[in-house]
mmCIF file of C-alpha atoms and ligand atoms in Angstrom:
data_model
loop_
_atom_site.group_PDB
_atom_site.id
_atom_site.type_symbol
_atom_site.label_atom_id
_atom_site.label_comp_id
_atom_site.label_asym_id
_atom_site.label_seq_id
_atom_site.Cartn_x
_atom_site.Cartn_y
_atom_site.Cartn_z
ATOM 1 C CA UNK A 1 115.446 119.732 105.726
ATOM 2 C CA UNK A 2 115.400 118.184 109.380
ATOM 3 C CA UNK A 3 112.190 116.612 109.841
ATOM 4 C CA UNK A 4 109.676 115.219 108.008
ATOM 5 C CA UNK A 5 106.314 114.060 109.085
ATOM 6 C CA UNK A 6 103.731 111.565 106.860
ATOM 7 C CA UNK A 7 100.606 110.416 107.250
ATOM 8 C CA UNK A 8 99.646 106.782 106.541
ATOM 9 C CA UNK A 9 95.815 106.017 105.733
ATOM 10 C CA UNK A 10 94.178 102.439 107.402
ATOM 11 C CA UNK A 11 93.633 100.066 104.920
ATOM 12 C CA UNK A 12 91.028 97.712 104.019
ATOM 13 C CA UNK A 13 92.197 94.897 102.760
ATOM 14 C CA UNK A 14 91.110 91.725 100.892
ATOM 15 C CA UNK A 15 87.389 93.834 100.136
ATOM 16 C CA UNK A 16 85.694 90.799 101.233
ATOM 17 C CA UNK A 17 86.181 88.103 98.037
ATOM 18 C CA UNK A 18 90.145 89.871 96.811
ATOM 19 C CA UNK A 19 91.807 87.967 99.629
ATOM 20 C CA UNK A 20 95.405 89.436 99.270
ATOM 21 C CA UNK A 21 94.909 91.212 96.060
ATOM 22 C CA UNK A 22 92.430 93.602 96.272
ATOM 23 C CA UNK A 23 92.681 96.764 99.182
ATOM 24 C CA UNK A 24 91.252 100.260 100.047
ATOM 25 C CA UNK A 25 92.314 103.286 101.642
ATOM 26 C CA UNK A 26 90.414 104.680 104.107
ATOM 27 C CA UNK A 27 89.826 108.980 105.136
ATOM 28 C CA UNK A 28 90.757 108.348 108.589
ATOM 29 C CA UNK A 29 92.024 106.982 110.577
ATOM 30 C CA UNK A 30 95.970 106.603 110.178
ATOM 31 C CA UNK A 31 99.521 106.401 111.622
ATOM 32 C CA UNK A 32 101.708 109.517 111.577
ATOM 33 C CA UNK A 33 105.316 108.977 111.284
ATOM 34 C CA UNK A 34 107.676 111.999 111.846
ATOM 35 C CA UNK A 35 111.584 111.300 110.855
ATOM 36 C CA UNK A 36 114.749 113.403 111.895
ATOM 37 C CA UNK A 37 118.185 113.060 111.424
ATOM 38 C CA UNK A 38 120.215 111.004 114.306
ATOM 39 C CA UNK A 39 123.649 110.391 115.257
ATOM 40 C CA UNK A 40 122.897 106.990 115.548
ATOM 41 C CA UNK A 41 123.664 104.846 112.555
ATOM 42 C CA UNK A 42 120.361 102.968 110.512
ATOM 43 C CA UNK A 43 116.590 103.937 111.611
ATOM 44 C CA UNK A 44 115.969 104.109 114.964
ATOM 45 C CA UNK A 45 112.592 104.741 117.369
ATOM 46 C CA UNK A 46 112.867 108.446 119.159
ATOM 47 C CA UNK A 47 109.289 106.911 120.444
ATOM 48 C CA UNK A 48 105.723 105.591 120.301
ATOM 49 C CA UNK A 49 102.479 106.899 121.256
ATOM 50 C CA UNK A 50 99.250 105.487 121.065
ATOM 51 C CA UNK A 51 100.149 101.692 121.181
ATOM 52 C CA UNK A 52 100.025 100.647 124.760
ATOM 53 C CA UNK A 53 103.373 99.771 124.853
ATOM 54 C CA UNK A 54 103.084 96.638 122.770
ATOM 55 C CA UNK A 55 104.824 97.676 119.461
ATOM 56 C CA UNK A 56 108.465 96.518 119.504
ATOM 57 C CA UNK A 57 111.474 99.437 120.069
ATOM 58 C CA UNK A 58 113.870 97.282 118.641
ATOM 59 C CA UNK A 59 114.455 98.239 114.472
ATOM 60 C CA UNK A 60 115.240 95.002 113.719
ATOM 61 C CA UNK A 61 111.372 94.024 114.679
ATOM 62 C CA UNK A 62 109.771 97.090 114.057
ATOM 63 C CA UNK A 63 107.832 97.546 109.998
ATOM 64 C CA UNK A 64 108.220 101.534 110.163
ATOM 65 C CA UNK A 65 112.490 101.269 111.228
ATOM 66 C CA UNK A 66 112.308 97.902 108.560
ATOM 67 C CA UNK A 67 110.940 100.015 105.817
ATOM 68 C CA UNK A 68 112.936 103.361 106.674
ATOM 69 C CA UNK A 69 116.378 101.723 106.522
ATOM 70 C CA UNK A 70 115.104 100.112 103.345
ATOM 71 C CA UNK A 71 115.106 103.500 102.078
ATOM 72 C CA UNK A 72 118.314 104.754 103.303
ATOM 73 C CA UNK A 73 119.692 101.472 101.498
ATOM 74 C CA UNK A 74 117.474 102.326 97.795
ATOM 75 C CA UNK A 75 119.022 105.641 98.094
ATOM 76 C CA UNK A 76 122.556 105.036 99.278
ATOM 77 C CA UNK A 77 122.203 107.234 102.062
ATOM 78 C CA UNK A 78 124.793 106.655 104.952
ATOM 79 C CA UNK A 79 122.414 109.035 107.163
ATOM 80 C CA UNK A 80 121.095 107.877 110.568
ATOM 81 C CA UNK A 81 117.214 108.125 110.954
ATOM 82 C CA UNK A 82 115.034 108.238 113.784
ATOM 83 C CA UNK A 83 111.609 107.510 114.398
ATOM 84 C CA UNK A 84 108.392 108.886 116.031
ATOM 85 C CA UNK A 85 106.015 106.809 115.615
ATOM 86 C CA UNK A 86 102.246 107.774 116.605
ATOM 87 C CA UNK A 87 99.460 105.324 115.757
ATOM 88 C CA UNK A 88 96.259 106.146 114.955
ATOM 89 C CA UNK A 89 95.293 102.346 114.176
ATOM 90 C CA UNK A 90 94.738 99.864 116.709
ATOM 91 C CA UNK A 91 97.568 96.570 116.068
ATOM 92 C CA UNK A 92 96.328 92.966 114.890
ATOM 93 C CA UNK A 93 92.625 95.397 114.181
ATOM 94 C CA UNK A 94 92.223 94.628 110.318
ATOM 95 C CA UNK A 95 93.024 98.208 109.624
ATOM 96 C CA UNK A 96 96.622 97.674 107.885
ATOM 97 C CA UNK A 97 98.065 98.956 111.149
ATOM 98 C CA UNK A 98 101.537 97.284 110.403
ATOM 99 C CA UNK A 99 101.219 98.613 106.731
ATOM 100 C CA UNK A 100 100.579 102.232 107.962
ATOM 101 C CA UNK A 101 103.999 102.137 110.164
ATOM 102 C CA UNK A 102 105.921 100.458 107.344
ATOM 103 C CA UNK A 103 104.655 103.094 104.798
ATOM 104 C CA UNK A 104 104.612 106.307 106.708
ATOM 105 C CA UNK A 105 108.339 105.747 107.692
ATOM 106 C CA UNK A 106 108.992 105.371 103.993
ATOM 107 C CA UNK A 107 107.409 108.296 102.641
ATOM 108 C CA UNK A 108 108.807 110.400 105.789
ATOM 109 C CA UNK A 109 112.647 109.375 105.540
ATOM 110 C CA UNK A 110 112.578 109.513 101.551
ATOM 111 C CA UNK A 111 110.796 113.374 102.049
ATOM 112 C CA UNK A 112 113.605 113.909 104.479
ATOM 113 C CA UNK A 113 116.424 113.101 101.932
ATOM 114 C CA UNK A 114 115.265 115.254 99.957
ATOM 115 C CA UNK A 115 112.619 112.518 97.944
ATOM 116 C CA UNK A 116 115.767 110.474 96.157
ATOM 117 C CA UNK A 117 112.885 107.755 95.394
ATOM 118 C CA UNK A 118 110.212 108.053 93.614
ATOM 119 C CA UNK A 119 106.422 106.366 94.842
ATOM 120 C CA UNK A 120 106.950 103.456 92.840
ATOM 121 C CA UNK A 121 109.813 103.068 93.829
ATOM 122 C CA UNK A 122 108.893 103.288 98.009
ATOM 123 C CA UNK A 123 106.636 99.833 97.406
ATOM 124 C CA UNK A 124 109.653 97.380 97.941
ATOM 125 C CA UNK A 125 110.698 99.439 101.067
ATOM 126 C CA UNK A 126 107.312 99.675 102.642
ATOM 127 C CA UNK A 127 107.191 95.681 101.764
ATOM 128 C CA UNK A 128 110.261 95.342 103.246
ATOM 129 C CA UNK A 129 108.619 96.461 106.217
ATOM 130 C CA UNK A 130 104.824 95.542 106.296
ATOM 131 C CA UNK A 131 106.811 91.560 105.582
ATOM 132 C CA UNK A 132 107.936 91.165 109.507
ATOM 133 C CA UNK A 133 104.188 91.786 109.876
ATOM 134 C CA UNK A 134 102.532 89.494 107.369
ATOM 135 C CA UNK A 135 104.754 88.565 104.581
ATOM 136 C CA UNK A 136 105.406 89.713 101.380
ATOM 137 C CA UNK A 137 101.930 90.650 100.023
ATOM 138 C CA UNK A 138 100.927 94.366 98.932
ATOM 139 C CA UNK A 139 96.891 94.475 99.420
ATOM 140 C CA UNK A 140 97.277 96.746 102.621
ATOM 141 C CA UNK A 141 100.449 98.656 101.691
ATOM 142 C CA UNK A 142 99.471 99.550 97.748
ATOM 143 C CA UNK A 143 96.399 101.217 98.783
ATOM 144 C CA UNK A 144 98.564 102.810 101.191
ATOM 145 C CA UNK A 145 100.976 103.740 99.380
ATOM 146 C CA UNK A 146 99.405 105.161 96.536
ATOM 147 C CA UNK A 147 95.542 105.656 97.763
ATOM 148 C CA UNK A 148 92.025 104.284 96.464
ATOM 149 C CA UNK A 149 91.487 101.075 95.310
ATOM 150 C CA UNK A 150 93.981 98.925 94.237
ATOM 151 C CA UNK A 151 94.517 95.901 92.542
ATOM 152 C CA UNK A 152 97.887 94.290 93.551
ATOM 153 C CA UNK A 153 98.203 91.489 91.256
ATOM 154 C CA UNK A 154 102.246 91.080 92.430
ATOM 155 C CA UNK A 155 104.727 92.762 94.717
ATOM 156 C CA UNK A 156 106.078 94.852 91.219
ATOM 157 C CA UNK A 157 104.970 98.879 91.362
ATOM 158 C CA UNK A 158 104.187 98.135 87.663
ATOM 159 C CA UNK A 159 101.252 94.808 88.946
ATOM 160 C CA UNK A 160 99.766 97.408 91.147
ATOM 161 C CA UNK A 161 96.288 98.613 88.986
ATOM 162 C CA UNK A 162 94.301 101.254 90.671
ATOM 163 C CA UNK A 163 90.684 101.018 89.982
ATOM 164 C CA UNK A 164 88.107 103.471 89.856
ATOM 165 C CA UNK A 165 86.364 104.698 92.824
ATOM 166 C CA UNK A 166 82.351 103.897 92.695
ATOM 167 C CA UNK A 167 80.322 107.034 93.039
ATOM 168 C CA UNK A 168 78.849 107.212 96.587
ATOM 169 C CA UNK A 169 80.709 104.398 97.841
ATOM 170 C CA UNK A 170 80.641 104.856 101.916
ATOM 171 C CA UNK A 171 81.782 102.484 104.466
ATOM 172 C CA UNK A 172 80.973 102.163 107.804
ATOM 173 C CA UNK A 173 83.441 100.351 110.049
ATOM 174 C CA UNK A 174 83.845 98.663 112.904
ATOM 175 C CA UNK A 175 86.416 97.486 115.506
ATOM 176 C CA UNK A 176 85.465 94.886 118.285
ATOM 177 C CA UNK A 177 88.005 95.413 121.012
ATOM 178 C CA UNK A 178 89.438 92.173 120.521
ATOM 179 C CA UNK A 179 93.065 91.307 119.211
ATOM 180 C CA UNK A 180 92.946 89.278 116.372
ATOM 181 C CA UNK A 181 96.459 88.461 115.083
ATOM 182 C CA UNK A 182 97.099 88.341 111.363
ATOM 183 C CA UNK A 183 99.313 85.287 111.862
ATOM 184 C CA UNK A 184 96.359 82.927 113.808
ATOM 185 C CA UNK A 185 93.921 84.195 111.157
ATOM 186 C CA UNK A 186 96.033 82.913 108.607
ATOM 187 C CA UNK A 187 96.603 79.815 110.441
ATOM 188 C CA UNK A 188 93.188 78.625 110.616
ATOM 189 C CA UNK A 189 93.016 78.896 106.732
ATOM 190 C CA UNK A 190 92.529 75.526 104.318
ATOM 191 C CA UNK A 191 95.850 74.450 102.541
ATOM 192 C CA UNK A 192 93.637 73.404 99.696
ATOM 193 C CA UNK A 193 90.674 74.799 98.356
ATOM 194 C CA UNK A 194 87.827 72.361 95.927
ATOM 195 C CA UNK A 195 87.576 73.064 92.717
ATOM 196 C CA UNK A 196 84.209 74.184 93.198
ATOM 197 C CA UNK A 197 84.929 77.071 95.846
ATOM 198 C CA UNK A 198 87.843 78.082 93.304
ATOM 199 C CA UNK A 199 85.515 78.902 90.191
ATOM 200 C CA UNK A 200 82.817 80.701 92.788
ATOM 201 C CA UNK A 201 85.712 82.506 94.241
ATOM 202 C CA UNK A 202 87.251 83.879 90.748
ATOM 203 C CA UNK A 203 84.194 84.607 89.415
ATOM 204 C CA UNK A 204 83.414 86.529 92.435
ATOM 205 C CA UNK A 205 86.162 88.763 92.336
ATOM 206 C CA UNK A 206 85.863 88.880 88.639
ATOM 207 C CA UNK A 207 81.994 90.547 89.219
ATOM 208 C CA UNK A 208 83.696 92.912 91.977
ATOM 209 C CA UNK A 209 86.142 94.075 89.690
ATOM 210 C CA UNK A 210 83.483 94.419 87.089
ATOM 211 C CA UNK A 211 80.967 96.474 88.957
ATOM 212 C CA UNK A 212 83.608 98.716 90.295
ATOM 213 C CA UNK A 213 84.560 99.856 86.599
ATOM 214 C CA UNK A 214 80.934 99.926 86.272
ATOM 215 C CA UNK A 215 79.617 101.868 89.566
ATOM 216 C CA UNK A 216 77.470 99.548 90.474
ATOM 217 C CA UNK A 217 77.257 99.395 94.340
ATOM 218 C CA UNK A 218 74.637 96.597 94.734
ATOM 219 C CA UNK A 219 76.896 94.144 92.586
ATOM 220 C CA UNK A 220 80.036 95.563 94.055
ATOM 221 C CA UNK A 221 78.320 94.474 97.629
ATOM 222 C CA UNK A 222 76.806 91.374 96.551
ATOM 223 C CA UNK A 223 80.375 90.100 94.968
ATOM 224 C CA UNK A 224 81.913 91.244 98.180
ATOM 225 C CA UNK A 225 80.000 89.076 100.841
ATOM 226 C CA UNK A 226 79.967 85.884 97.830
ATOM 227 C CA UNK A 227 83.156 84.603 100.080
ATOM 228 C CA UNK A 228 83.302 80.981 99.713
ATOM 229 C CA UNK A 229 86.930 80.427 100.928
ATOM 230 C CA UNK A 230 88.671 83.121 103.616
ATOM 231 C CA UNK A 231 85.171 84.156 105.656
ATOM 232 C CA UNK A 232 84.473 80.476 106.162
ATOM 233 C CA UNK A 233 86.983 79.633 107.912
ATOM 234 C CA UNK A 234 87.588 82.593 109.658
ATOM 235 C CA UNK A 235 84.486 83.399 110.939
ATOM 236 C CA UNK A 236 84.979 82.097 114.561
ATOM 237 C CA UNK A 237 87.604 84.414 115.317
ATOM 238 C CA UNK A 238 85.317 87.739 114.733
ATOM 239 C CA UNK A 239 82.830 87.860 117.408
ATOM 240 C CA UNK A 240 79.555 89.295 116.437
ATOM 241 C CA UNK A 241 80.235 89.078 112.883
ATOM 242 C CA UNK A 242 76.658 87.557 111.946
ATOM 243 C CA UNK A 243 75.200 89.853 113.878
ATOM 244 C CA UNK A 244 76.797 93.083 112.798
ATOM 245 C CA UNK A 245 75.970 92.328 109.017
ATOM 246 C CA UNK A 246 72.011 91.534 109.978
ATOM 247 C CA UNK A 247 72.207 95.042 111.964
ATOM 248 C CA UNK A 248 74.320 96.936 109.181
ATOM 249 C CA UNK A 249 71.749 95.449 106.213
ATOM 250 C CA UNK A 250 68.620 96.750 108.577
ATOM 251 C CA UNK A 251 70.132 100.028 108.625
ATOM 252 C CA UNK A 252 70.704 100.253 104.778
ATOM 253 C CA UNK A 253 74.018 99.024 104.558
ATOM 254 C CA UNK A 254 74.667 96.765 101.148
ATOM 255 C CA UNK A 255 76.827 94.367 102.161
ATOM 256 C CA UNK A 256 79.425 93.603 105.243
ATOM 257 C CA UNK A 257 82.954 91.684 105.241
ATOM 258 C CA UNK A 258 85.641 91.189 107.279
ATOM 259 C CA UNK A 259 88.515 94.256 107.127
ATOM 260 C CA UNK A 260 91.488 92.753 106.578
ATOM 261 C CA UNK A 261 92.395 90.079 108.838
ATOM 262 C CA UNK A 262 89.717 90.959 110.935
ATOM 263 C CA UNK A 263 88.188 91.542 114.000
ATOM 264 C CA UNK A 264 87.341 95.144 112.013
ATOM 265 C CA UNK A 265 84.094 94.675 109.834
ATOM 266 C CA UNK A 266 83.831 96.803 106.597
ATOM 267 C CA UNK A 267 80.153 97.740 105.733
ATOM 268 C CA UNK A 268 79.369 99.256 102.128
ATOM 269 C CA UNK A 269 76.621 101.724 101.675
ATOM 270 C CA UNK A 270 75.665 103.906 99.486
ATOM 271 C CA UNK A 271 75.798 107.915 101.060
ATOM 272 C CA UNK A 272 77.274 108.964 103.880
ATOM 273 C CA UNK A 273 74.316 109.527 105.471
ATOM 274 C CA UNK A 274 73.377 106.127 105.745
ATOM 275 C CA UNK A 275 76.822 104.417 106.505
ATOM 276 C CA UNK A 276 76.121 107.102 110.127
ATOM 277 C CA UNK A 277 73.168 105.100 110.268
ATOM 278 C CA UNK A 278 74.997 102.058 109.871
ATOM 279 C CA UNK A 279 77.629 103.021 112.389
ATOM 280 C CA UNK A 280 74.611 103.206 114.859
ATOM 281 C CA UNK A 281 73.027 99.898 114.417
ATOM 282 C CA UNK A 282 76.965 98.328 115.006
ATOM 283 C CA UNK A 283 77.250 100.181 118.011
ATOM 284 C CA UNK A 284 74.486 98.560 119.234
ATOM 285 C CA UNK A 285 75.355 95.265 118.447
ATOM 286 C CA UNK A 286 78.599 95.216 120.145
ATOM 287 C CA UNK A 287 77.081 97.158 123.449
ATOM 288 C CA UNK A 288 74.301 94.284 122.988
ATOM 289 C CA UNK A 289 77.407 91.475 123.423
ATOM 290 C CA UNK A 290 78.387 93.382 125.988
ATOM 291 C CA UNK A 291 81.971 94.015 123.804
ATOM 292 C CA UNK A 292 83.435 97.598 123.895
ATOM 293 C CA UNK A 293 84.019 98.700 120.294
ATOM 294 C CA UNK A 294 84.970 101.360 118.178
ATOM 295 C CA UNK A 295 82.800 102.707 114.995
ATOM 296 C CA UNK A 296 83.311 105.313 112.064
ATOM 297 C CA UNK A 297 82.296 105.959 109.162
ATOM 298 C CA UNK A 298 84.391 106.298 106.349
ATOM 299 C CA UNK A 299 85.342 106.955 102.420
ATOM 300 C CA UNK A 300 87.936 105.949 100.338
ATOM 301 C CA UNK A 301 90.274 108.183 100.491
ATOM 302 C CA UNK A 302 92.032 109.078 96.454
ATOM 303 C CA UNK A 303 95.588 110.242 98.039
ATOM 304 C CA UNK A 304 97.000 107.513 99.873
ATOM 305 C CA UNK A 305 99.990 108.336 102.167
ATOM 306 C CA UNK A 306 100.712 111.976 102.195
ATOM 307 C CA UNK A 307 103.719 114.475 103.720
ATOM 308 C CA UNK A 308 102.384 116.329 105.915
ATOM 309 C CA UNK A 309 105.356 118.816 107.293
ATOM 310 C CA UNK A 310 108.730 118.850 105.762
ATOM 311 C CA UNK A 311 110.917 121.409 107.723
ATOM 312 C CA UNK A 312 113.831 123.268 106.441
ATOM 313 C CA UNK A 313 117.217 123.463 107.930
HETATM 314 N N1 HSE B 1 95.047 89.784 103.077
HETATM 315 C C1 HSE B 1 95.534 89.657 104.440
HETATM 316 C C2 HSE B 1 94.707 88.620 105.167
HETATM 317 C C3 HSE B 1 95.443 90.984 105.128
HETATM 318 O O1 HSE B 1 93.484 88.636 105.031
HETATM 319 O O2 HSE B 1 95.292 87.806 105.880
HETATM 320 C C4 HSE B 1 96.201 91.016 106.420
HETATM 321 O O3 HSE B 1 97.573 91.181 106.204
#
């Protein structure tokens, strides 16, 4: 084989109340990461489209050269790599745009060995990775990884749960065109949380958990939004926020949150028909502010990361 090409899903992380545990993958959009043999020694980038310019070319800074060479290393593979990298996902969006590079280049330069490593086993790579990013936490890059909902109660392959996927569950999403960067929204977060916000919050995600098991969209929605802690404090940084989740409940949307980090906002409904509805009414909104923006609507998409082309020799 000489090339390889993945596809990496966005992500939704946190799912309103699961801040840093709980994630989704999305249909569309995502990163797609094709990897070919080089003369050059470690993962390099061949090139990037679709970024503006702004992701770094140098491996040691860049999540999808990170998690490739983690690869190489896992499989003791003395092989240079390099990278094209072309992104679907806007950076610092809420869309697990840094966890798409990182976990595209994994699955592409383990399909172009030959697959050495098994899925499990690409979660400490694409960590490896998505960590120059964000740190070491797996709520964008499980769901990633391995597709639908997951529950990533460690960095371990074997603390990743995946949960059911609630019949009819539709999203509708939007993306201010504002930067938000993961690092200042994590900033502005309290060191310490009350006692009382702690039992509200755990027994919020608790209900989430329970009514996705259960397919019960209006409890799945109404334990998403119950965010006593993370949307708090980081509701200054997502412009229109109150207003897109008046104008997405109007429309028939259950329940809005923050994607992520933000500035993307995550709106559950409950058929596709009315998350286009919803994707409408947030147009609006942000043409309203006078902010451009971009809107979709979405599913959860079962598969996760997939190779797309593998080409033979
Ligand atoms: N759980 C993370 C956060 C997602 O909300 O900061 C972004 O990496």
């Amino acid at each position: 084989m000489n090339k390889a090409v993945a596809f990496a899903p966005a992500t939704v992380a946190n799912i309103g109340v699961g801040f840093d545990i709980l994630g989704l993958a999305l249909d569309n959009p995502g990163d797609t990461i094709s990897a070919e043999f080089s003369d050059t020694p470690g993962v390099t980038v061949a090139g990037i489209e679709g970024d503006g310019g702004k992701l770094p070319r140098d491996p040691n800074k860049n999540t999808a050269c990170v998690a490739g060479l983690s690869v190489l290393r896992a499989a003791g593979s003395t092989q240079g790599v390099a990278l094209t990298i072309q992104k679907g996902l806007p950076a610092a969006s809420g869309l697990g745009s840094s966890a798409a590079s990182a976990v595209g280049a994994a699955v592409a330069v383990n399909a172009l060995l030959g697959e050495p490593l098994t899925r499990d086993q690409l979660l400490a790579p694409s960590l490896d990775g998505e960590a120059i990013a964000s740190g070491y936490h797996a709520d964008n890059v499980a769901p990633c990884l391995f597709g639908g909902i997951t529950l990533s109660y460690g960095i371990e392959a074997h603390q990743i749960e995946r949960l059911p996927i609630p019949r009819g569950l539709s999203l509708a999403l939007v993306t201010p065109h504002v930067e938000v960067a993961t690092a200042m929204a994590r900033a502005v977060l309290p060191k310490e949380i009350p006692l009382k916000s702690m039992v509200k919050q755990t027994g919020s995600v608790a209900r989430l958990i329970r009514a996705i098991y259960t397919d019960d969209l209006e409890s799945m929605a109404a334990a998403m939004e119950a965010d006593v802690v993370v949307e708090p404090a980081r509701a200054h940084l997502m412009p229109g926020l109150f207003e897109a989740r008046r104008a997405a409940k109007a429309a028939g949307a259950l329940a809005l949150v923050i994607s992520g980090a933000g500035p993307t906002l995550c709106a559950v409904c409950a058929s596709h028909e009315t998350a286009l509805q919803v994707v409408s009414a947030l147009e609006m909104v942000y043409a309203e502010l006078g902010l451009g923006c971009t809107a979709r609507a979405a599913s959860v998409s079962e598969q996760g990361s997939s190779v797309q082309v593998s080409e033979g020799a």
